[in-house]
Coordinates of C-alpha atoms in Angstrom, one line a residue:
Chain A
M1 CA 71.3 144.1 70.7
N2 CA 69.6 145.4 67.4
W3 CA 66.4 144.6 68.1
S4 CA 64.1 145.7 65.2
A5 CA 66.9 143.5 63.2
V6 CA 64.9 140.5 64.5
W7 CA 61.4 142.1 64.8
S8 CA 62.1 142.7 60.9
I9 CA 63.2 139.0 60.1
Y10 CA 60.3 137.6 62.1
R11 CA 57.9 139.6 60.8
F12 CA 59.4 139.4 57.5
E13 CA 59.8 135.3 57.6
M14 CA 56.2 135.7 59.6
D15 CA 54.2 137.8 56.2
R16 CA 55.2 134.3 54.2
F17 CA 53.9 132.4 56.4
F18 CA 50.7 133.8 56.6
R19 CA 50.7 134.7 52.4
T20 CA 50.6 130.8 52.4
F21 CA 48.1 129.8 55.4
A22 CA 45.1 128.9 53.7
Q23 CA 48.7 125.7 52.5
S24 CA 49.7 126.2 56.7
F25 CA 46.5 125.1 58.0
I26 CA 45.2 123.1 56.0
S27 CA 48.1 120.8 55.2
P28 CA 48.4 119.6 58.5
V29 CA 44.4 119.7 58.7
I30 CA 44.6 116.4 56.3
S31 CA 47.7 114.7 57.1
T32 CA 46.5 114.8 61.2
S33 CA 43.0 113.2 59.5
L34 CA 44.6 111.0 57.2
Y35 CA 47.2 109.3 60.2
F36 CA 43.9 108.6 62.7
V37 CA 42.0 107.5 59.7
V38 CA 44.6 104.8 59.0
F39 CA 46.8 104.1 62.2
G40 CA 42.9 104.9 64.9
A41 CA 40.4 103.5 63.2
A42 CA 43.7 100.3 61.5
I43 CA 45.5 99.9 63.6
G44 CA 43.9 100.5 66.7
S45 CA 41.5 98.7 66.0
R46 CA 43.4 95.6 66.5
I47 CA 45.7 97.4 69.5
D48 CA 43.6 98.2 71.8
Q49 CA 44.6 100.1 74.1
V50 CA 48.5 101.2 75.8
D51 CA 49.1 100.8 79.2
G52 CA 45.8 101.9 79.7
V53 CA 45.7 105.0 77.9
S54 CA 43.8 103.7 73.8
Y55 CA 45.9 103.7 71.3
G56 CA 43.5 107.3 68.2
A57 CA 44.6 108.8 72.4
F58 CA 48.6 107.1 72.1
I59 CA 49.6 108.3 69.3
V60 CA 48.6 111.9 69.6
P61 CA 51.7 112.8 70.8
G62 CA 53.8 111.4 68.4
L63 CA 51.7 112.6 65.9
I64 CA 52.8 116.2 66.8
M65 CA 55.9 115.6 67.2
L66 CA 56.1 114.3 64.0
T67 CA 54.9 116.9 62.3
V68 CA 56.7 119.6 64.5
M69 CA 60.1 118.5 64.0
T70 CA 59.9 117.9 60.9
Q71 CA 57.9 121.7 59.9
S72 CA 60.7 123.1 62.3
I73 CA 62.9 122.1 59.8
S74 CA 62.1 122.5 56.9
N75 CA 61.0 125.9 57.6
A76 CA 64.0 127.3 59.5
S77 CA 66.3 125.2 56.8
F78 CA 64.1 126.8 53.9
G79 CA 64.1 129.8 56.1
I80 CA 67.9 130.9 55.5
Y81 CA 68.6 128.5 52.3
F82 CA 66.7 130.8 50.5
P83 CA 67.8 134.0 51.1
K84 CA 71.4 132.2 49.6
F85 CA 70.3 130.5 47.2
I86 CA 68.2 133.9 45.7
G87 CA 71.4 136.1 46.5
T88 CA 69.5 138.0 48.8
I89 CA 71.5 137.2 51.6
Y90 CA 73.8 139.9 51.1
E91 CA 72.2 141.7 53.0
L92 CA 71.8 139.8 56.1
L93 CA 76.0 139.7 55.9
S94 CA 76.4 144.1 54.9
A95 CA 73.3 144.7 58.2
P96 CA 74.9 145.0 61.7
V97 CA 73.7 142.3 63.4
N98 CA 75.0 139.1 64.9
F99 CA 74.6 136.0 65.3
L100 CA 72.1 135.6 67.9
E101 CA 69.9 138.5 66.2
I102 CA 69.7 136.0 63.2
V103 CA 69.1 132.8 64.6
M104 CA 67.0 134.3 67.1
G105 CA 64.9 136.1 63.5
Y106 CA 64.6 133.6 61.6
V107 CA 64.5 130.5 63.8
G108 CA 61.8 131.9 66.4
A109 CA 59.8 132.4 63.5
A110 CA 60.1 128.9 62.4
A111 CA 59.8 127.4 66.0
T112 CA 56.2 129.6 66.1
K113 CA 54.6 128.4 62.7
S114 CA 55.9 124.9 63.6
L115 CA 54.2 125.9 67.0
F116 CA 51.2 126.9 65.4
I117 CA 50.6 123.8 63.5
G118 CA 51.5 121.6 66.6
L119 CA 47.7 123.0 67.7
V120 CA 45.9 122.3 64.8
I121 CA 46.7 119.2 64.5
L122 CA 46.0 118.8 68.8
A123 CA 42.5 120.3 68.0
T124 CA 42.1 118.6 65.4
S125 CA 42.8 115.2 67.1
T126 CA 40.1 116.4 69.7
F127 CA 37.5 115.6 66.4
F128 CA 38.7 111.9 66.7
V129 CA 40.1 111.2 69.7
D130 CA 39.6 111.5 73.8
I131 CA 42.5 113.8 74.7
T132 CA 43.5 114.5 78.6
I133 CA 46.4 116.7 79.2
Q134 CA 48.6 115.7 82.3
H135 CA 50.5 118.6 82.5
P136 CA 49.2 121.4 80.3
L137 CA 52.0 123.5 81.8
A138 CA 55.0 120.6 80.6
M139 CA 52.9 119.9 77.5
I140 CA 53.4 123.3 76.0
A141 CA 57.1 123.9 77.2
F142 CA 58.1 120.3 75.8
M143 CA 56.4 121.8 72.5
V144 CA 58.8 125.0 72.2
L145 CA 61.5 123.7 73.2
T146 CA 61.3 121.4 70.5
C147 CA 60.5 123.5 67.3
L148 CA 63.4 125.9 69.1
S149 CA 65.7 122.7 68.7
F150 CA 64.9 121.6 65.6
A151 CA 64.3 124.6 64.0
L152 CA 68.1 125.7 64.8
M153 CA 69.6 121.8 63.3
G154 CA 66.6 123.5 60.9
F155 CA 68.7 126.7 60.4
I156 CA 72.3 124.9 60.0
I157 CA 71.1 122.8 57.7
G158 CA 69.9 125.4 55.5
I159 CA 73.6 127.1 55.5
W160 CA 75.0 123.4 54.7
A161 CA 72.9 123.1 52.0
G162 CA 74.3 123.2 48.2
N163 CA 71.1 123.3 46.8
F164 CA 67.2 121.8 46.9
E165 CA 68.1 118.0 47.0
Q166 CA 70.5 118.5 49.9
L167 CA 68.1 120.5 51.9
Q168 CA 66.1 117.3 51.4
L169 CA 67.6 114.8 52.8
V170 CA 68.4 114.4 56.0
P171 CA 64.9 116.1 57.1
L172 CA 63.8 112.8 54.2
L173 CA 66.8 110.7 55.6
V174 CA 67.3 111.3 59.1
V175 CA 64.9 113.0 60.8
T176 CA 62.1 111.6 59.1
P177 CA 63.6 107.8 60.6
L178 CA 64.0 108.6 63.4
V179 CA 61.3 110.0 65.0
F180 CA 59.4 106.5 63.4
L181 CA 61.0 104.7 65.1
G182 CA 61.5 106.7 68.3
G183 CA 58.3 105.5 69.9
S184 CA 55.9 108.2 67.6
F185 CA 52.8 105.3 67.1
Y186 CA 54.3 102.8 69.5
S187 CA 55.3 102.5 73.4
I188 CA 59.2 100.6 73.1
S189 CA 58.2 98.9 75.8
M190 CA 56.3 96.6 73.2
L191 CA 59.4 95.9 71.3
P192 CA 61.7 92.9 72.3
P193 CA 64.2 94.0 74.7
F194 CA 67.1 94.0 72.5
W195 CA 65.7 97.2 69.9
Q196 CA 65.2 98.4 72.3
T197 CA 67.9 99.4 73.9
V198 CA 68.6 100.0 70.3
T199 CA 66.2 102.7 70.7
L200 CA 67.3 104.1 73.5
F201 CA 69.9 105.4 71.4
N202 CA 68.3 107.3 69.4
P203 CA 68.2 111.3 70.8
V204 CA 63.9 111.4 69.6
V205 CA 63.3 108.7 72.2
Y206 CA 63.6 111.3 74.7
L207 CA 61.7 114.0 73.3
I208 CA 58.2 111.5 72.6
S209 CA 58.8 110.1 75.7
G210 CA 59.3 113.4 77.2
F211 CA 56.5 115.2 75.5
R212 CA 54.0 111.5 76.0
W213 CA 54.4 111.8 79.9
S214 CA 53.0 115.8 80.0
F215 CA 49.8 113.6 77.7
F216 CA 49.6 111.1 79.8
G217 CA 52.2 110.7 82.7
L218 CA 53.8 108.2 80.7
A219 CA 57.1 108.3 79.6
D220 CA 59.0 105.0 78.7
V221 CA 62.2 107.1 80.2
P222 CA 62.4 108.9 82.5
I223 CA 61.4 112.8 82.8
A224 CA 65.1 114.6 83.5
L225 CA 66.6 112.3 80.5
S226 CA 63.7 114.0 79.0
L227 CA 64.4 117.1 79.8
A228 CA 68.2 116.9 79.7
A229 CA 68.5 115.2 76.0
I230 CA 66.2 118.0 74.5
A231 CA 68.7 121.0 76.4
G232 CA 71.7 119.3 75.0
F233 CA 70.3 119.1 71.5
T234 CA 69.2 122.7 71.9
L235 CA 72.8 123.6 72.9
L236 CA 75.0 121.8 70.7
C237 CA 72.3 123.6 67.7
L238 CA 73.6 127.5 68.9
G239 CA 77.6 125.8 69.6
I240 CA 77.0 124.7 66.2
I241 CA 75.7 127.8 64.4
W242 CA 78.0 130.2 66.4
W243 CA 80.6 128.7 65.1
I244 CA 79.4 128.9 61.4
F245 CA 79.5 132.8 62.1
R246 CA 82.4 133.8 63.7
T247 CA 84.4 130.9 60.6
G248 CA 81.7 132.3 57.6
W249 CA 81.5 128.0 56.8
R250 CA 79.5 128.9 53.7
I251 CA 77.9 132.1 54.0
R252 CA 80.7 134.3 54.5
Q253 CA 82.9 132.8 51.0
Chain B
M1 CA 90.5 161.4 58.3
A2 CA 89.9 159.3 55.6
M3 CA 85.6 157.7 56.1
V4 CA 87.2 154.2 54.5
E5 CA 90.7 153.0 55.0
V6 CA 91.2 150.0 53.5
R7 CA 95.5 148.4 54.1
D8 CA 97.4 146.2 52.7
V9 CA 94.1 143.9 52.3
R10 CA 94.8 140.3 51.0
K11 CA 92.3 137.4 49.8
K12 CA 93.2 133.9 49.3
Y13 CA 90.7 131.6 48.7
E14 CA 90.7 127.9 49.9
G15 CA 91.5 127.0 45.7
G16 CA 94.5 129.7 46.3
F17 CA 93.3 131.7 44.0
E18 CA 93.7 135.4 45.2
A19 CA 91.2 137.8 44.9
L20 CA 93.3 140.7 46.0
K21 CA 96.7 141.1 46.4
G22 CA 97.5 143.6 49.2
V23 CA 95.3 146.9 48.2
S24 CA 95.6 149.8 50.0
L25 CA 93.2 152.3 49.5
Q26 CA 92.0 155.8 50.8
I27 CA 88.2 157.3 50.8
E28 CA 88.1 160.7 51.6
E29 CA 84.3 161.6 53.5
G30 CA 81.7 163.2 50.8
E31 CA 84.1 162.2 47.7
I32 CA 82.9 160.3 45.2
L33 CA 85.4 157.0 43.5
A34 CA 84.7 154.8 40.5
L35 CA 86.2 152.4 40.8
L36 CA 86.9 150.2 37.3
G37 CA 88.8 146.6 36.0
P38 CA 87.5 145.0 33.7
N39 CA 85.6 141.3 34.7
G40 CA 87.3 138.9 38.3
A41 CA 90.0 142.1 39.2
G42 CA 88.6 141.8 42.6
K43 CA 86.7 145.2 42.3
T44 CA 83.5 143.0 43.5
T45 CA 85.5 140.9 46.0
L46 CA 86.7 144.6 47.4
I47 CA 83.5 145.9 47.5
S48 CA 82.7 143.1 50.1
A49 CA 85.3 142.9 52.2
I50 CA 84.6 146.2 53.1
C51 CA 81.2 145.8 53.9
G52 CA 81.3 142.6 54.9
I53 CA 80.2 139.7 53.1
T54 CA 83.7 138.2 53.0
Q55 CA 86.1 138.4 55.1
P56 CA 89.5 139.6 54.2
S57 CA 92.8 136.7 55.2
E58 CA 94.7 139.2 55.5
G59 CA 95.0 143.6 56.7
T60 CA 92.5 145.7 58.1
I61 CA 89.7 148.1 57.0
R62 CA 87.7 150.7 58.5
V63 CA 85.0 152.3 57.9
G64 CA 84.9 156.7 59.6
G65 CA 87.2 154.8 61.9
H66 CA 85.9 151.5 62.5
D67 CA 87.1 148.3 62.3
V68 CA 85.2 145.9 59.8
V69 CA 85.1 143.4 62.5
T70 CA 86.4 144.3 66.1
D71 CA 83.5 146.9 65.3
Y72 CA 81.9 145.7 62.6
R73 CA 78.3 146.9 64.1
A74 CA 80.2 150.9 64.1
A75 CA 80.9 150.0 61.1
R76 CA 78.1 148.6 58.6
S77 CA 75.5 150.8 61.0
L78 CA 77.1 153.5 57.8
V79 CA 77.9 151.8 54.9
G80 CA 74.8 150.9 52.1
L81 CA 74.7 148.3 49.5
V82 CA 73.3 147.7 46.3
P83 CA 75.1 144.7 44.8
Q84 CA 75.5 143.8 41.1
E85 CA 73.2 141.2 41.0
I86 CA 69.5 142.1 41.4
N87 CA 68.7 139.7 44.5
L88 CA 65.8 140.7 45.7
E89 CA 62.8 138.7 47.4
P90 CA 60.5 138.3 44.7
F91 CA 57.3 138.2 46.3
Q92 CA 58.3 140.5 48.8
K93 CA 56.3 144.4 47.7
V94 CA 58.1 147.2 47.5
A95 CA 58.1 149.9 50.6
D96 CA 58.0 146.5 52.3
A97 CA 61.1 146.1 51.4
V98 CA 62.9 149.5 51.9
R99 CA 60.9 148.9 55.6
F100 CA 63.0 145.7 56.0
S101 CA 66.7 146.6 54.9
R102 CA 65.4 150.4 57.7
G103 CA 64.8 147.8 60.1
L104 CA 67.5 145.2 59.7
F105 CA 69.8 148.2 60.3
G106 CA 68.4 148.4 63.8
K107 CA 66.9 152.2 62.5
P108 CA 63.3 152.8 63.8
R109 CA 60.5 152.8 61.4
N110 CA 59.7 155.9 59.6
D111 CA 57.5 156.2 56.3
A112 CA 58.1 159.5 55.6
L113 CA 61.7 158.9 54.7
V114 CA 60.5 155.9 53.0
E115 CA 58.2 157.7 51.3
E116 CA 60.9 160.1 50.4
V117 CA 63.6 157.8 49.6
L118 CA 60.9 155.9 46.6
R119 CA 59.7 159.1 45.6
K120 CA 63.6 160.2 44.7
L121 CA 64.1 157.0 42.6
S122 CA 60.5 156.8 41.0
L123 CA 59.4 154.5 42.9
W124 CA 56.3 155.8 45.0
D125 CA 53.9 154.6 42.8
K126 CA 54.6 150.6 42.4
R127 CA 55.3 151.3 46.3
D128 CA 52.1 148.1 46.6
S129 CA 53.6 146.2 43.7
R130 CA 55.5 142.5 44.5
V131 CA 59.3 143.1 43.1
V132 CA 57.8 139.9 41.0
E133 CA 55.8 142.5 38.6
L134 CA 59.3 145.7 38.3
S135 CA 61.3 145.4 35.1
G136 CA 65.1 145.2 35.8
G137 CA 65.7 148.5 36.0
M138 CA 62.8 148.9 38.6
K139 CA 64.3 145.8 40.5
R140 CA 67.4 148.1 40.1
R141 CA 65.5 150.8 42.2
V142 CA 64.3 149.0 44.4
L143 CA 67.3 148.3 45.3
I144 CA 69.6 151.0 46.1
A145 CA 66.1 152.6 48.6
K146 CA 67.1 149.9 50.0
A147 CA 70.2 150.5 50.5
L148 CA 69.2 154.4 51.1
S149 CA 67.0 153.5 53.5
H150 CA 69.3 152.9 56.8
E151 CA 70.6 156.8 55.4
P152 CA 74.1 154.8 54.5
R153 CA 77.0 157.8 55.3
V154 CA 78.6 155.4 52.7
L155 CA 77.2 154.3 49.5
F156 CA 78.7 151.1 47.6
L157 CA 77.5 150.9 43.9
D158 CA 78.8 148.2 42.3
E159 CA 77.8 148.2 38.9
P160 CA 74.9 149.9 39.6
T161 CA 73.8 151.1 36.0
A162 CA 74.3 147.9 34.1
G163 CA 72.1 146.7 31.5
V164 CA 70.1 149.5 32.3
D165 CA 68.6 152.2 29.8
V166 CA 70.0 155.8 29.6
E167 CA 67.1 156.8 30.9
L168 CA 68.1 155.7 34.2
R169 CA 71.4 155.6 34.2
R170 CA 70.2 159.6 34.2
D171 CA 67.9 159.9 36.6
M172 CA 70.5 157.4 38.8
W173 CA 73.7 159.1 38.2
E174 CA 71.3 162.4 39.5
T175 CA 70.6 160.3 42.4
V176 CA 74.2 160.4 43.5
A177 CA 75.0 164.0 42.9
E178 CA 72.1 164.3 44.8
L179 CA 73.2 161.9 47.7
K180 CA 76.9 163.7 47.2
A181 CA 75.9 167.4 48.5
D182 CA 74.7 165.4 51.6
G183 CA 77.8 164.1 51.7
V184 CA 77.6 160.5 51.0
T185 CA 80.3 159.2 50.6
I186 CA 79.8 157.5 47.3
I187 CA 82.5 154.0 45.5
L188 CA 80.8 153.3 42.7
T189 CA 82.5 150.2 40.1
T190 CA 81.4 150.6 36.7
H191 CA 83.2 149.8 33.6
Y192 CA 81.5 152.8 31.7
I193 CA 83.6 155.2 31.6
E194 CA 81.5 158.2 31.1
E195 CA 79.9 157.2 34.3
A196 CA 83.3 157.7 35.8
E197 CA 83.8 160.9 33.2
A198 CA 80.1 161.8 35.0
I199 CA 80.2 161.6 38.5
A200 CA 83.5 160.8 40.1
D201 CA 85.7 163.2 41.3
R202 CA 88.1 160.3 41.5
I203 CA 88.8 157.2 39.2
G204 CA 90.6 153.9 40.6
V205 CA 92.3 151.5 38.0
I206 CA 92.5 147.4 39.8
N207 CA 93.0 144.5 37.8
K208 CA 94.0 141.3 39.1
G209 CA 93.8 142.1 42.3
E210 CA 96.0 145.0 42.3
I211 CA 94.9 148.6 42.8
L212 CA 97.2 150.0 39.7
L213 CA 96.6 153.6 39.9
V214 CA 93.6 156.2 41.9
E215 CA 93.5 159.4 40.2
D216 CA 92.7 162.5 40.1
K217 CA 89.5 162.7 36.7
Q218 CA 90.9 165.8 35.0
S219 CA 93.7 164.3 35.2
L220 CA 93.4 160.6 33.6
M221 CA 90.3 162.4 31.3
T222 CA 93.6 164.8 30.1
R223 CA 95.0 160.7 29.4
M224 CA 91.9 159.6 28.1
G225 CA 90.7 162.6 25.9
Q226 CA 93.4 161.5 23.0
K227 CA 91.1 160.5 19.6
E228 CA 92.7 159.6 16.7
L229 CA 91.3 160.7 13.1
R230 CA 91.6 158.3 10.5
I231 CA 92.5 160.1 7.1
E232 CA 91.8 157.5 3.5
L233 CA 93.3 159.7 0.8
A234 CA 92.8 159.1 -3.5
E235 CA 95.9 159.1 -4.0
P236 CA 98.4 156.3 -1.1
L237 CA 101.5 158.4 -0.5
D238 CA 105.0 157.4 -0.5
A239 CA 106.1 160.1 2.0
I240 CA 104.8 162.5 4.9
P241 CA 105.2 165.6 2.8
E242 CA 107.0 168.3 4.2
P243 CA 104.7 170.9 5.1
L244 CA 102.7 168.4 6.9
R245 CA 105.9 167.4 8.8
S246 CA 104.7 169.7 11.5
F247 CA 101.1 167.2 12.6
E248 CA 101.6 164.2 14.5
L249 CA 101.0 162.5 11.1
A250 CA 101.4 158.0 11.2
R251 CA 101.0 156.9 7.2
V252 CA 99.4 153.8 7.1
D253 CA 97.6 150.8 5.1
E254 CA 100.8 151.0 3.0
G255 CA 100.6 154.5 2.7
R256 CA 96.7 154.6 1.7
S257 CA 95.5 156.7 4.6
L258 CA 97.1 159.0 7.2
V259 CA 96.2 158.7 11.2
Y260 CA 96.5 161.9 13.3
S261 CA 96.1 161.8 17.0
Y262 CA 95.1 165.0 18.9
N263 CA 94.1 165.8 22.0
T264 CA 90.0 166.6 23.0
T265 CA 90.7 168.2 26.7
S266 CA 93.4 170.7 24.0
E267 CA 91.9 174.1 23.6
R268 CA 92.3 172.9 18.9
S269 CA 92.7 170.0 17.8
G270 CA 94.4 170.8 14.8
I271 CA 92.0 168.9 12.8
A272 CA 90.5 172.2 10.7
R273 CA 94.7 173.6 9.6
L274 CA 95.6 170.4 9.1
M275 CA 92.7 170.1 6.5
G276 CA 93.6 173.1 4.7
Q277 CA 97.3 171.8 4.5
L278 CA 96.0 168.7 3.4
T279 CA 94.3 170.9 0.3
D280 CA 97.1 173.7 0.0
A281 CA 99.1 170.1 -0.6
G282 CA 96.4 169.3 -3.0
I283 CA 96.2 165.9 -1.4
A284 CA 92.7 164.5 -2.3
V285 CA 90.5 163.2 0.9
R286 CA 88.9 160.2 0.4
D287 CA 87.0 160.0 3.6
V288 CA 87.7 160.6 7.7
A289 CA 87.1 158.9 10.8
T290 CA 87.4 159.7 14.6
S291 CA 87.6 157.1 16.8
Q292 CA 88.6 157.5 20.9
N293 CA 90.6 155.4 23.5
S294 CA 88.6 152.8 24.3
L295 CA 88.1 152.0 28.1
E296 CA 89.8 148.8 27.2
D297 CA 92.7 151.1 25.8
I298 CA 93.4 152.8 28.2
F299 CA 93.1 150.0 30.8
V300 CA 96.0 148.0 28.2
G301 CA 97.3 150.6 27.8
L302 CA 97.9 151.1 32.0
V303 CA 98.4 147.6 32.8
S304 CA 100.8 146.8 30.3
A305 CA 103.1 150.3 31.9
Q306 CA 103.0 148.5 34.7
Q307 CA 104.6 145.4 33.7
T308 CA 107.4 147.5 32.4
A309 CA 107.7 149.7 35.4
T310 CA 107.8 147.3 37.7
P311 CA 108.7 144.2 35.7
D312 CA 109.2 141.9 38.1
A313 CA 107.2 143.5 40.6
P314 CA 106.1 141.0 44.1
D315 CA 102.3 140.6 45.1
G316 CA 100.9 143.7 46.3
A317 CA 103.8 145.9 44.6
C318 CA 101.3 148.9 44.2
K319 CA 99.4 148.5 47.1
T320 CA 100.5 152.4 47.9
A321 CA 99.8 153.4 44.7
G322 CA 95.8 153.8 45.9
A323 CA 97.2 156.3 48.9
K324 CA 96.3 159.5 48.5

């Protein structure tokens, strides 16, 4: 393993994060506060409790997941797309590194950034609602796995994208709707039976459900299924990336 | 053992365009090879294939005896690449950019070496500047510094002096000479014949994905040394007078001018003698001008000679031309 390369890429990506630290830090704090104002105050006043948890607290895991997923994708996709765009990818391709080392550097950094933002949102939410975390280790594990798996997905999008529009396309048209419809702000049990069944085809449901379980011990789907879903998703992304580097798809002309 | 060995390499793109048509080439350790060719000749594709940026469709490439596909780590760690385009992260600091490259190649941090490289390329004062703040020439130096940061044994310079001023060009030639003295093998592509003349040991000509020749610089220089002296006459001549027949003279422009071809590398050009003979023959000269074969002329000459020699040559017929 070329650990030095992994560390170099990781540091390079983190440097960019720190260069725009204020933006990275302030933006999630403001958007989280807005969500609490809109969902917590406006809607929460009409929905008292969900499965015994106050609505304000209930949405915290979904809110964290929403940001963590979209941030992981955008960080990782931009991270690998930008070298392609400005041409500096030549150096990665001509360096003695394998796909795993490149992925570890970029995805590791993207996941670190979104993990940080996830924790900032969690901290911000404590100013608005009382939060108890029943399974803190599981909470961290779920968050880390989500950051990693979605950063892997973002990495694939970054390699696939041929322009900035495409870079935004998948997060905007696929991921955000899936996250919103995946029970971020409601429990699946609140839906009519037909839509409950439809929702189970949304992979994000399993991630949010598992994550929410780590907070309140409440889950829409069995926790083992959540873990299996996230593990399967991670392996699928890794498999695609392995294929990309083996064939040179979109990176080695 | 050759430091770089390219054997029967073809590169075919999805659309069917063949950028490399069975290229074979051997580059010995410590030599400087200049690869000449027009735009789209396949120079960059060949370099990209050796460096791992492009996957060849067929053929094998070895660097330092290591296959660039199956033993890519060993092969790539020997290679430094200075690309044609100025591809740099704009907001990175110069020293960080160089350190990044070293790290990427698996080398431990070495600030003394980074300083040495930056000083050598007159970048030390700019070490804390962001790349975006630098001039075009400085950015090109950063690219070279990045390539040198991991102490490569083979250095590829793809059009290193395209669009840089004379001073920087001279600096780069000096740097290349120093690297050669350290035993680094250097392959550079260029449009400028004087660049090849100044620093190369051997010169390769590539066109349409084929290596047309790889030749020792001196012998090629002799061929490139052809110059023409155009003598404009006060009065037109119907024929070349007898005393001047010993010179290689051509009557052009309906006898109003004479063209004398001579070789700059020979000891005597014969110009003084020719001018003397003209005076003796009572031929008045209005004006004289000299012109040298441009790379373009030489190149066109090579290509047409190649086509005449092998009119029905299949792709890759010249593939052994490059073998030393």
